């Protein structure tokens, strides 16, 4: 009995004791992660990591760490999760309503870090005192916190999450951009390691700020984000950043919407006109105005913007007005009434031929002005920013340059991957009606072994398989192999559980075929990888390796145990 | 230039650019950890881990994880650092003033976990529903939080710290005790892996509570704790738990102190009498009274205890009084006046021949009543508890037993190691006037390589050494080898820095000896380990391996480069 215990590991108590088809089909990915024992929700937006989930999370962490250390020479640190009010006040981010804030017994105020720009900058200013100390990129993989009002999507938008955040420090703009590019490449390698489809897209910098930024997305219809890609030039941008033009300008004849804004000095009223059936895109609107818009008024209704304009300008008669017309509009479109009765024609300007609404599929790409756009839903999993001196300036981080002067602010970049979010997203990506399908490299186990009844004979067979795999494959038995060993389940249910957990290969051992074993393939070959076929054709005769498909369309391999290890390695290579 | 950069790693910017003997001598261990770039304090009790410190911390984490996984079959999980008020209220621990507490934007109350008994019990009750699911031990290595009013000792008593906390769940007392013993053995192995002197001591259970507990300590004069050990029976206990007897009873003739207490029902006044020059030991006092003491009055002055006694008993004349006399007292000792004027002799009891004060060195051990005690200072680094149902009862965790009944509470144990505290303690343990001396297994690097000027010749020599070590030793070049490469420092200063960082072996490469290399030994051979000597005697001739001591008493080895790897392995084995 004890021997079985050890083989099956005590972690089996976290796995379901039975599993209905209905559960597998109807539960959301984030519910199923709990049912199968990957994680368990403790409170809204907060999760406990159970053995299966922690294995995948740790494997992903390992991949990221390996790439960060070896591909961009980043140096790992680990900052406190507790930061101080004073630091966040200096950069103006203390007012962020999503920060968890608290006091100690002496009344001093703290927050739990949501990101670490403040802390890392404050730390690094002690070390990057000369241009010789740069460029340097530091990173950490630690928990972050965000008081999401409506946590949702399980691991996708939690209130505590594991994040890899990196920060680059450079003495020149060029050096900073080189670091940004290096991180961009490293991110591409990390996502390629996972062998899953992903894209990177130019993006808006949002609350983090800075000069420009790029997001990394997994394509999936359940995603909250929309990306636009050009069929011709291949440019991919977030909806925020995507400019599009209609096939022909000025074809829209319906109702027109207008949104008011003011320039930063409040001297000019800006009226954005656009088709009522479209969404104003603030990012495009900002670009038209060279960012000269008072963003504090962005979400205010038109009458309040107008009131501010009237209050701040002594004689409205002489104040400036600028009309910005979306290129889809036609003079015959149905414009709303203009609110001001009196104004001077001379003070009246107009910008035409610009696109200020969210792009739509099939419109023309604003980048190449040639190809048609397509849109798809996606899940954001990484974001990299060229920050400039957004943080080094308020925190006063200067360095001694080549001329021995000390008056330039350090150039920074910051680079995030939501590690727990990525784990949840990959689960979503490979999800089907039978459960999960993990990439081999982050599957909780690469191989599971399912036997019939737990008798001495089957136990011996498992031992044989273990030793074959240990000696002749890349499988690390402890780390990559699970014995499916719930004594209450029959062999069919054990296989079903292995497939549901998303383990790429399920090795099935029974008296019928022995010493042949069966391998059922559950992993996905994204991007039609099929290196295995070439190997199969070479070796099918020599090894007596057969491949069939069962009645449920599942790919099956049968191979004598002496070649099991080689076949396992070959099959995993594509997954 | 780039080549040097890559070799020396960018983490060199965190290391000091110069290092005076005075700094090395006068700074406290916790200051020196900062000066040398292991950690940096961000706020009181909060630290940022820099590359050197993080390496040691991660190596220690790896050792602990390995032992937990393989020696006691524990299963790793990872719980949220955020727990809920309701859970901590259920166990009565919400009132703990050392909890960091906060609210979310909806006003819901949370705390940062200081330990995880509440959360793990609440989680596991979903999985340990039958006796068949137990015994099981789960553990995690995560950050914990404590609002220390006076954080001190750097990593030793911080407000955020890394902790390995394990929890065992069992269906019977025997099973629970077996888990406790298994963890006790595992802890012994973990500390033995570090090759440092440690002891375990029976201890008081304190705030965590439960049936009994054992602490693990590193012996060091800077420690805050006092341990008593018996020269005869070998028993080691914390001062709290140590009972001692004088060589002869009743020899004390000086002033006597008295401390009042009440039984839980307040019916009896207890007067503890003990020598004024000794400290009352509450744990011993409690044991004398079979724990029947109202602990709420423990820290109240005598007159308030007396007042409570008088208020709660209608006729003091008939109420009970118990005198507990420490065995050191003599009837001729100078007793204080008895405060009550009237009482019945019949209601008056006395306990003699007990020891109720803190033990002192040279007294007789209370366990074997034979050997003499000795006392030493120590740093507590681990604590294991047999909890019983202290948490399973309030959180109502029952299970189905063999008789198919569901009315027994799960038997628990909990087991902590302060991982960051242990790192700081080991730094303290090996500290001398030249810096740190790490055990090889958790040294940030096992070997450093110091050369003279950074020219092509020396660079080539480093490369040769790297490849020799990589091919023929246990040294993982990336993980275990540091090139000391601060261009501003000469070879002497580089060696000094290597020694200060506590790297066990410093390989010195220069044109003078080449192709011989010198190895300076910095690591400590705790417990007089000297396996290396046997090997040395065997191989000194064959390998042309010489051992000397330099003018500062530092052990030096000279060996041709082709035997460097073997000698490095041999020397590290003892450290």
PDB file of C-alpha atoms in Angstrom, chain A residues 7 88 278 290 335 353 356 434:
ATOM      1  CA  UNK A   7       4.246   6.205  -6.671  1.00  0.00           C
ATOM      2  CA  UNK A  88       4.501  57.146  -5.166  1.00  0.00           C
ATOM      3  CA  UNK A 278     -18.584  54.627 -34.869  1.00  0.00           C
ATOM      4  CA  UNK A 290      -0.213  66.846 -31.419  1.00  0.00           C
ATOM      5  CA  UNK A 335     -24.529  67.445 -38.254  1.00  0.00           C
ATOM      6  CA  UNK A 353      -9.155  64.132 -44.090  1.00  0.00           C
ATOM      7  CA  UNK A 356     -10.448  59.681 -35.625  1.00  0.00           C
ATOM      8  CA  UNK A 434     -12.206  17.469 -23.123  1.00  0.00           C
TER       9      UNK A 434
END
